[in-house]
Coordinates of N, CA, C and O in Angstrom, one line a residue:
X350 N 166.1 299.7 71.8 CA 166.4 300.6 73.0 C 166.5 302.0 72.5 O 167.3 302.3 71.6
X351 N 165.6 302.9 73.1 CA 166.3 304.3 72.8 C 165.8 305.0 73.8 O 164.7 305.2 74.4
X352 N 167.7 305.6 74.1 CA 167.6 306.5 74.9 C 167.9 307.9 75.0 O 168.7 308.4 74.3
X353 N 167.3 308.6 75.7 CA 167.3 310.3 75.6 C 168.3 310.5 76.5 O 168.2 309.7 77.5
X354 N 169.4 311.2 76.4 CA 170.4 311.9 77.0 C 170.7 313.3 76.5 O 170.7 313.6 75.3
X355 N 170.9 314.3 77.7 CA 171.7 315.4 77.8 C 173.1 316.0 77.9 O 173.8 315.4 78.8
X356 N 173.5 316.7 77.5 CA 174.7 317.3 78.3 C 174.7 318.5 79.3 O 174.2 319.6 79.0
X357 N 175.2 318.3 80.1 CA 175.1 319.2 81.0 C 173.5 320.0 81.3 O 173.1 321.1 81.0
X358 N 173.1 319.1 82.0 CA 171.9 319.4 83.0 C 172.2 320.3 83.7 O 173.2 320.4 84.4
X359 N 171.0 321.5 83.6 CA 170.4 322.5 84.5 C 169.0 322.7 85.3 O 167.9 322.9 84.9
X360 N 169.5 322.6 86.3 CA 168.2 322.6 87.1 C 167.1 321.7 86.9 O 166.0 322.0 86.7
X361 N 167.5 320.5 86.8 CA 166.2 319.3 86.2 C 165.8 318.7 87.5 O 166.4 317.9 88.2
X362 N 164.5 319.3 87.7 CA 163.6 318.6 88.8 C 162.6 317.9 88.5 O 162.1 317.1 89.4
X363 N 162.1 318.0 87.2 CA 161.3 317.3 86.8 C 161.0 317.2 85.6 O 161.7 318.0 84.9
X364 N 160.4 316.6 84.9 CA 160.1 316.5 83.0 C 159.1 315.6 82.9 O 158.9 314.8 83.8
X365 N 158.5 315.6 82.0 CA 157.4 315.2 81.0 C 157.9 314.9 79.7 O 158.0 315.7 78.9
X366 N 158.1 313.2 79.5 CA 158.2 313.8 78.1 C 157.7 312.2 76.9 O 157.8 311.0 77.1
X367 N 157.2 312.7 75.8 CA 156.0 312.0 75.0 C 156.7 311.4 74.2 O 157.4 312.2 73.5
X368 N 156.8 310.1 73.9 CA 157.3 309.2 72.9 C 155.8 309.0 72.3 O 154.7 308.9 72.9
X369 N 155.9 308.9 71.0 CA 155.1 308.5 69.9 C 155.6 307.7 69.3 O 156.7 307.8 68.9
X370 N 154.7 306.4 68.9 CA 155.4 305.6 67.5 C 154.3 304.7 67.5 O 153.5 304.8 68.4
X371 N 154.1 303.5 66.1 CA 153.7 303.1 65.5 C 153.3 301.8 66.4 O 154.1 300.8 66.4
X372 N 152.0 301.7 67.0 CA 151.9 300.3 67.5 C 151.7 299.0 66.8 O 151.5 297.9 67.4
X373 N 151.6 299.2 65.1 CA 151.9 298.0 64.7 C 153.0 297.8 64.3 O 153.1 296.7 63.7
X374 N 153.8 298.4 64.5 CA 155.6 298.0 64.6 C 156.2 297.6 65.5 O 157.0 296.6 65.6
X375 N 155.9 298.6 66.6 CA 156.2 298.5 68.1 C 155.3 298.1 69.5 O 154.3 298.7 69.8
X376 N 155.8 297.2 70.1 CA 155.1 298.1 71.7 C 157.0 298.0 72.4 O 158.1 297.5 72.4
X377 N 156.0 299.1 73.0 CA 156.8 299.4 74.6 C 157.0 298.4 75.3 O 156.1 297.5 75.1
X378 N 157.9 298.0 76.1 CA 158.3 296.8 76.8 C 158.2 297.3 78.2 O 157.6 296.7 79.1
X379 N 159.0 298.4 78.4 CA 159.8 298.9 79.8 C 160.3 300.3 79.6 O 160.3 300.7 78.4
X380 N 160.8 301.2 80.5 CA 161.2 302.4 80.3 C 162.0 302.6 81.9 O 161.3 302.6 82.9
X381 N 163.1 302.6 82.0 CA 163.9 302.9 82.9 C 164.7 304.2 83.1 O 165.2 304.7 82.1
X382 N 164.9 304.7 84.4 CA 165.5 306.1 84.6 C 167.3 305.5 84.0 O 167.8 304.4 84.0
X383 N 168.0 307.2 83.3 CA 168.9 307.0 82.8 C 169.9 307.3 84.3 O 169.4 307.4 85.4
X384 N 171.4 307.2 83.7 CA 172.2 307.4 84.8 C 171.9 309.1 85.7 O 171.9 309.1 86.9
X385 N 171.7 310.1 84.9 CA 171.2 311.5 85.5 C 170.0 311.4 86.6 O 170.1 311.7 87.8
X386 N 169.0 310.9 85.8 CA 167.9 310.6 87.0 C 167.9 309.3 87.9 O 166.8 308.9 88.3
X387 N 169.0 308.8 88.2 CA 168.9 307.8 89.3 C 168.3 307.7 90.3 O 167.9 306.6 90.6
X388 N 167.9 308.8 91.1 CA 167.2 309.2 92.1 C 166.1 309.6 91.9 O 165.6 310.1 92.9
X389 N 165.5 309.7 90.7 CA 163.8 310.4 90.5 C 162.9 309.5 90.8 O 163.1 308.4 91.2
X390 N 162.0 309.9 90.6 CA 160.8 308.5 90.6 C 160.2 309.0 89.2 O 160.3 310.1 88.7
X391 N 159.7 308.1 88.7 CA 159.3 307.7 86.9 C 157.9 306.6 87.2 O 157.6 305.6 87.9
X392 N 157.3 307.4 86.1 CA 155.8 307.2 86.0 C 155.7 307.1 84.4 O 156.3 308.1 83.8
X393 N 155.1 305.9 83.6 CA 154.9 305.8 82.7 C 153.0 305.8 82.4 O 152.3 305.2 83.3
X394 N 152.5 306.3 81.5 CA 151.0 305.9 81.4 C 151.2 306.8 80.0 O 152.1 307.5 79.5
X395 N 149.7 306.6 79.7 CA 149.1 306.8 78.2 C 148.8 308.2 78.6 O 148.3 308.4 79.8
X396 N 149.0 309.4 77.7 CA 148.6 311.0 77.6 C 147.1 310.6 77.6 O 146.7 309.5 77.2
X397 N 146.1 312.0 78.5 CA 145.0 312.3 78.9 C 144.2 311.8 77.5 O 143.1 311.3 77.5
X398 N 144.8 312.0 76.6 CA 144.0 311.4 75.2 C 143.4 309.8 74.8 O 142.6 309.3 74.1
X399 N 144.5 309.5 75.8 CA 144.6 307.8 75.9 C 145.1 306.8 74.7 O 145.1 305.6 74.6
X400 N 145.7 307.8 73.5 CA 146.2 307.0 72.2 C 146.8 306.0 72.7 O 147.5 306.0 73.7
X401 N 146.6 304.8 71.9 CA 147.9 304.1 72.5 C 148.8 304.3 71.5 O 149.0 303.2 71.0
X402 N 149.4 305.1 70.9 CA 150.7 305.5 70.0 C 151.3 306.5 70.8 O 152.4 307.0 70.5
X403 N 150.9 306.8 71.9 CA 151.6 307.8 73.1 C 152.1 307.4 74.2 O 151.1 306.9 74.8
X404 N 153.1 307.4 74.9 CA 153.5 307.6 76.0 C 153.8 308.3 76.9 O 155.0 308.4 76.6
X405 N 153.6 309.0 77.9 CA 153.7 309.7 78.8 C 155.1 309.4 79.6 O 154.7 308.5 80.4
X406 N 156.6 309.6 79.9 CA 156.8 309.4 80.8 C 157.4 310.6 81.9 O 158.3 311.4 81.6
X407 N 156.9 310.6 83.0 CA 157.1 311.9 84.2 C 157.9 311.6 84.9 O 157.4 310.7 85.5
X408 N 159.3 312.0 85.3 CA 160.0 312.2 85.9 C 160.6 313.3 87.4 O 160.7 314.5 87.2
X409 N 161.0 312.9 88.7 CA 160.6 314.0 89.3 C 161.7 313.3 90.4 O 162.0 312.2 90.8
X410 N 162.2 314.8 90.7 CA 163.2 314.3 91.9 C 162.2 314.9 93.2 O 161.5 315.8 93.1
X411 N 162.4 313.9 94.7 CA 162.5 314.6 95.8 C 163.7 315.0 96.2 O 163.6 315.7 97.3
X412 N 164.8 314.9 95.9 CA 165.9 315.2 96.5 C 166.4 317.3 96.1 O 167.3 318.0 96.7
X413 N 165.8 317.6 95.2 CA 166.3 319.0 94.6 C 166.7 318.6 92.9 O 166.5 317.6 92.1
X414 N 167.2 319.7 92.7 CA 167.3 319.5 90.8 C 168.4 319.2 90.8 O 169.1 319.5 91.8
X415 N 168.8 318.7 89.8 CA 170.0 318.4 89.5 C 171.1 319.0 88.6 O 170.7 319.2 87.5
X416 N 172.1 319.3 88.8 CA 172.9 320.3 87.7 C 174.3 320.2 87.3 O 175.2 320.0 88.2
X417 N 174.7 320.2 86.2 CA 175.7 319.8 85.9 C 176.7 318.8 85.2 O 177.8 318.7 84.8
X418 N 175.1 317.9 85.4 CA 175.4 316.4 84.7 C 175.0 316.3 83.5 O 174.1 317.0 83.1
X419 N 176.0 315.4 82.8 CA 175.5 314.9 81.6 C 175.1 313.6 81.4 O 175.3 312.9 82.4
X420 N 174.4 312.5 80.2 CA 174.3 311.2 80.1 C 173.0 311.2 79.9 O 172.5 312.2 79.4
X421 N 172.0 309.9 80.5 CA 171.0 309.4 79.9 C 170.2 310.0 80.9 O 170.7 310.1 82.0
X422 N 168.9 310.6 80.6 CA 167.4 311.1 81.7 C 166.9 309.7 81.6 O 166.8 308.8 82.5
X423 N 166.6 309.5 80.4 CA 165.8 307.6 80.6 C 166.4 307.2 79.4 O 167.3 307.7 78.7
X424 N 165.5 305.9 79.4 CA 165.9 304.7 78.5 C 164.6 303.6 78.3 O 164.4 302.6 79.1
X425 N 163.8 303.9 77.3 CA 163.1 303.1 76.7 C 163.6 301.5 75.8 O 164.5 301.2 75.0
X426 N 162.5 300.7 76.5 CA 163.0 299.8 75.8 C 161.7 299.1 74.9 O 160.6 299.0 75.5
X427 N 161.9 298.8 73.5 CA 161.1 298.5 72.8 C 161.2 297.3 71.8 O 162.3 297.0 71.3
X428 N 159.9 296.4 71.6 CA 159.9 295.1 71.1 C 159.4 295.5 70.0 O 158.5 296.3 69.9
X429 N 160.0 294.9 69.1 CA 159.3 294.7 67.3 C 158.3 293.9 67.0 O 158.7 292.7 66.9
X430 N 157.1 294.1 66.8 CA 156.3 292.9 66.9 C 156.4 292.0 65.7 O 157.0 292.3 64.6
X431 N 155.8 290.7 65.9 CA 156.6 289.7 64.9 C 155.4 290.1 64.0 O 155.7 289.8 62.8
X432 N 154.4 290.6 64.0 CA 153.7 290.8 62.7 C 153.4 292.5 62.3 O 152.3 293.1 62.0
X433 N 154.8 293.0 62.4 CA 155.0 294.1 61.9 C 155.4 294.2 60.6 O 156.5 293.6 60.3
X434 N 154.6 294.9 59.5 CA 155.1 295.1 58.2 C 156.5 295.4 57.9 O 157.2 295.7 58.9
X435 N 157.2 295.4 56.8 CA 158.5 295.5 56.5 C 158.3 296.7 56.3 O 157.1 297.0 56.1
X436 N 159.8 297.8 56.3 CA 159.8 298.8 56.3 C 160.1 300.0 57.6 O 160.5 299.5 58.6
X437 N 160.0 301.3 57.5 CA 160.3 302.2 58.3 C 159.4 302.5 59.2 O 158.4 302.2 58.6
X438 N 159.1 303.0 60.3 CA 158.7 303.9 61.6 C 158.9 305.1 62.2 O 159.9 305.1 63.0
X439 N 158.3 305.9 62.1 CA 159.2 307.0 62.8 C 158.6 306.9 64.3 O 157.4 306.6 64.7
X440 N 159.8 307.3 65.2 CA 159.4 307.0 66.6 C 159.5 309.0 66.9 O 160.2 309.7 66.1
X441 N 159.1 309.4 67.6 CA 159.2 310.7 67.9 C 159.2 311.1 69.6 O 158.3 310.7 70.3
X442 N 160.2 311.8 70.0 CA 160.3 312.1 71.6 C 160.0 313.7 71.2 O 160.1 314.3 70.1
X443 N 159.7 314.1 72.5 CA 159.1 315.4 72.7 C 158.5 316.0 73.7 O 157.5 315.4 74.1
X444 N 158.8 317.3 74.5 CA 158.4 317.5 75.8 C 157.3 317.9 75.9 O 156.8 318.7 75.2
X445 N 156.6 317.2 77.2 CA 154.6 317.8 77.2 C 154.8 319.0 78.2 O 153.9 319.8 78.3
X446 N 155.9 319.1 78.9 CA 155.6 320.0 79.5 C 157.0 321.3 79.3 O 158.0 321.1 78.6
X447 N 156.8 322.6 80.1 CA 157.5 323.7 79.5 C 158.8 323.9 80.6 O 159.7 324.8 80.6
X448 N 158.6 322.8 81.5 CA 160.2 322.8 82.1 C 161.0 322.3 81.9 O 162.0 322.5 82.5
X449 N 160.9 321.3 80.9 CA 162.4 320.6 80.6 C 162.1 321.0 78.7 O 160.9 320.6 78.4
X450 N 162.7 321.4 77.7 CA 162.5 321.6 76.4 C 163.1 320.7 75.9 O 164.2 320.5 76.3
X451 N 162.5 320.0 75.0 CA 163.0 319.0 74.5 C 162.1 319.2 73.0 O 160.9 319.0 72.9
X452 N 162.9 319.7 71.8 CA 162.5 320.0 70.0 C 162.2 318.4 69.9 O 162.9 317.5 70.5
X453 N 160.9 318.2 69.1 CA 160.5 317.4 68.6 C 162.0 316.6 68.0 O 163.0 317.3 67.6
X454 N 162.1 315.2 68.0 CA 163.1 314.6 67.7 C 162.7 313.4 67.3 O 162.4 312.5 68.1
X455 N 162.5 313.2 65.6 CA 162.1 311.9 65.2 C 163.7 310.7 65.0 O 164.9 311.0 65.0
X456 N 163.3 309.7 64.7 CA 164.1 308.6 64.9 C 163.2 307.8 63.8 O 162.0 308.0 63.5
X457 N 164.3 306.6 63.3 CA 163.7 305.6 62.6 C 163.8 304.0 62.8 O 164.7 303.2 63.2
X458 N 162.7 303.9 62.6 CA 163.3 302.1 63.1 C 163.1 301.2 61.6 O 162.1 301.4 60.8
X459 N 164.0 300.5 61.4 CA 163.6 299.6 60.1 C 163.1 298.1 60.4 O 163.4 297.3 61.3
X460 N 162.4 297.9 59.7 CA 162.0 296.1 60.0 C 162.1 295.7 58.3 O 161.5 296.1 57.3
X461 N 163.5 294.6 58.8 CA 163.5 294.0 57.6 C 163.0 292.8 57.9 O 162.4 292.6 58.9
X462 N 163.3 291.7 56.6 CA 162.8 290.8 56.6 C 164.1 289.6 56.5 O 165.1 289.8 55.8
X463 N 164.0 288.7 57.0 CA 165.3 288.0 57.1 C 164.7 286.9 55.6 O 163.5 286.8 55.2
X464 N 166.4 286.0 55.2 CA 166.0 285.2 54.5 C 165.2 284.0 55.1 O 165.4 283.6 56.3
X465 N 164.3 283.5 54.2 CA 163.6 282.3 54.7 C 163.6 281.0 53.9 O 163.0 280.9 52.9
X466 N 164.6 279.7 54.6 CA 164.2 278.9 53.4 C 162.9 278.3 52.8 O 162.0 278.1 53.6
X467 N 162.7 278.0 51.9 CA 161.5 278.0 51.2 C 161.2 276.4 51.8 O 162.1 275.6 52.2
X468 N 159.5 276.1 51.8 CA 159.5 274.9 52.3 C 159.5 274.2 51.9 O 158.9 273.3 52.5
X469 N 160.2 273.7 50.3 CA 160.6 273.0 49.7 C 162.0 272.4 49.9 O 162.3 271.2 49.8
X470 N 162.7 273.2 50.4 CA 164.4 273.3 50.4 C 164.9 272.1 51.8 O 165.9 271.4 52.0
X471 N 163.8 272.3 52.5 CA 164.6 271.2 53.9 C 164.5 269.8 53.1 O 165.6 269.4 53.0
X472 N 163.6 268.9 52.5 CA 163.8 267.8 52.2 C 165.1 267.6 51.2 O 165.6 266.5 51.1
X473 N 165.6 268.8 50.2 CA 166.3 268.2 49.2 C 167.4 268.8 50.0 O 168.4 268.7 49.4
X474 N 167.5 269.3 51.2 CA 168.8 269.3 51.8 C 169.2 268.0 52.8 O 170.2 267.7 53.3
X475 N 167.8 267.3 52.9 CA 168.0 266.1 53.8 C 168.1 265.2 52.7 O 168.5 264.2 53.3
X476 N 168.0 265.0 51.3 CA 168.3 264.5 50.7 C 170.2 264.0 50.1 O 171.0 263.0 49.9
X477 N 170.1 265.6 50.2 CA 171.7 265.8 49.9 C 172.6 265.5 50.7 O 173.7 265.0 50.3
X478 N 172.4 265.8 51.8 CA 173.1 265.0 52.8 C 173.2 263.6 52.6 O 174.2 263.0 52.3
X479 N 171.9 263.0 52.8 CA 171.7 261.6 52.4 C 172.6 260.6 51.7 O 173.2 259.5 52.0
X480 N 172.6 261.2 50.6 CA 173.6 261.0 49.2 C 174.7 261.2 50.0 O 175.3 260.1 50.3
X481 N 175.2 262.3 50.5 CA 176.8 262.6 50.1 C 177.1 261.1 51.7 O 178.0 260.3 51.6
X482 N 176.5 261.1 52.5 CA 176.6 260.2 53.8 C 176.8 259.1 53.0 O 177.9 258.6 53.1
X483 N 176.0 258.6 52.1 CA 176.2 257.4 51.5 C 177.4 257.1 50.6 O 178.3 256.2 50.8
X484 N 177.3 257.8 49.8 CA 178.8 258.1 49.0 C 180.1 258.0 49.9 O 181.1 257.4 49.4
X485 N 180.2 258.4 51.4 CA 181.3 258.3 51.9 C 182.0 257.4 52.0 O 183.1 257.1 51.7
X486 N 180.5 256.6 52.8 CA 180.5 255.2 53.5 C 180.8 253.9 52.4 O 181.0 252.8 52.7
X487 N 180.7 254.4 51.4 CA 181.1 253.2 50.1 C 182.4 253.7 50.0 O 183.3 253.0 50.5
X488 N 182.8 254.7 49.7 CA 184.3 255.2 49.5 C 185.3 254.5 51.0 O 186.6 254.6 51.1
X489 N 184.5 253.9 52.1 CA 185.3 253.9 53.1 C 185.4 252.1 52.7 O 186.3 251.3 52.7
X490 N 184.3 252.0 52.6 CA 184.7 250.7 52.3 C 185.2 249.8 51.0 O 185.5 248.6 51.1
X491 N 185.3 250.4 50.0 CA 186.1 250.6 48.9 C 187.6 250.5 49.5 O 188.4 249.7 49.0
X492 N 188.0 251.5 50.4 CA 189.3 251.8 50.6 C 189.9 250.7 51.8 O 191.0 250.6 52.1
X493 N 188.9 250.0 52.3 CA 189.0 249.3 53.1 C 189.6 248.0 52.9 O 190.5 247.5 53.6
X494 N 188.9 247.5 51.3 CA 189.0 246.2 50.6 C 190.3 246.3 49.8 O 190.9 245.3 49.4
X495 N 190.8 247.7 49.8 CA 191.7 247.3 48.9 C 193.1 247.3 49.9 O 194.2 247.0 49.5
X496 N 192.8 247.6 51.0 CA 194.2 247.4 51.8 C 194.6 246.3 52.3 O 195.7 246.3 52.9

């Protein structure tokens, strides 16, 4: 999830603004207005360029601008793909348009790799079990005979 927030909004009636990042690491899932823009309407699509490493999303009140607020404008939400390489991404937000400014702002996402047991390892753990189950069950009846 990443979200863009402000403090203290001035006059925000509308914005544009461009997430970039890596589509063999990521896709986009969803992108939802933050608590500031509750009332805007929000438009997601690909910049006139049509990259798909770009997002577009436009934001726009009918009600008047808003001022004074602070918290989230939106809230992207983003999936890791399962055959994304290990390692870093930079995701980058940034305004396309010259009424809302927003400085280029990169971010990083990491994809590790979790441990994996090897496919050797499940039989000699169903093994080991095996053994120690059996070992008990003599030990129970061992203790059985002698009482």
């Amino acid at each position: 999830m990443l979200e863009l927030a402000d403090e203290g909004v001035v006059d925000l009636e509308a914005a544009t603004v461009r997430i970039a990042f890596d589509p063999l690491f990521l896709s986009l899932t969803s992108v939802s207005n933050g608590d500031v823009t509750a009332g805007f309407s929000l438009t997601v699509g690909p910049p006139s360029g049509g990259s798909p490493t770009e997002v577009l999303i436009s934001l726009s009140s009918l009600l008047g601008p808003v001022t004074g607020i602070s918290g989230s404008l939106l809230v992207a939400h983003f999936d890791i793909r399962a055959s994304a390489p290990l390692g870093q991404t930079p995701v980058l937000f940034q305004s396309a348009d010259t009424d809302y400014d927003i400085p280029a702002t990169f971010g990083t996402v990491t994809v590790a790799g979790a441990a994996v047991p090897e496919a050797g390892s499940a039989p000699l753990l169903a093994l080991g079990l095996t053994c120690l189950i059996a070992a008990s069950g003599r030990r129970r009846a061992a203790t059985g005979r002698a009482s």
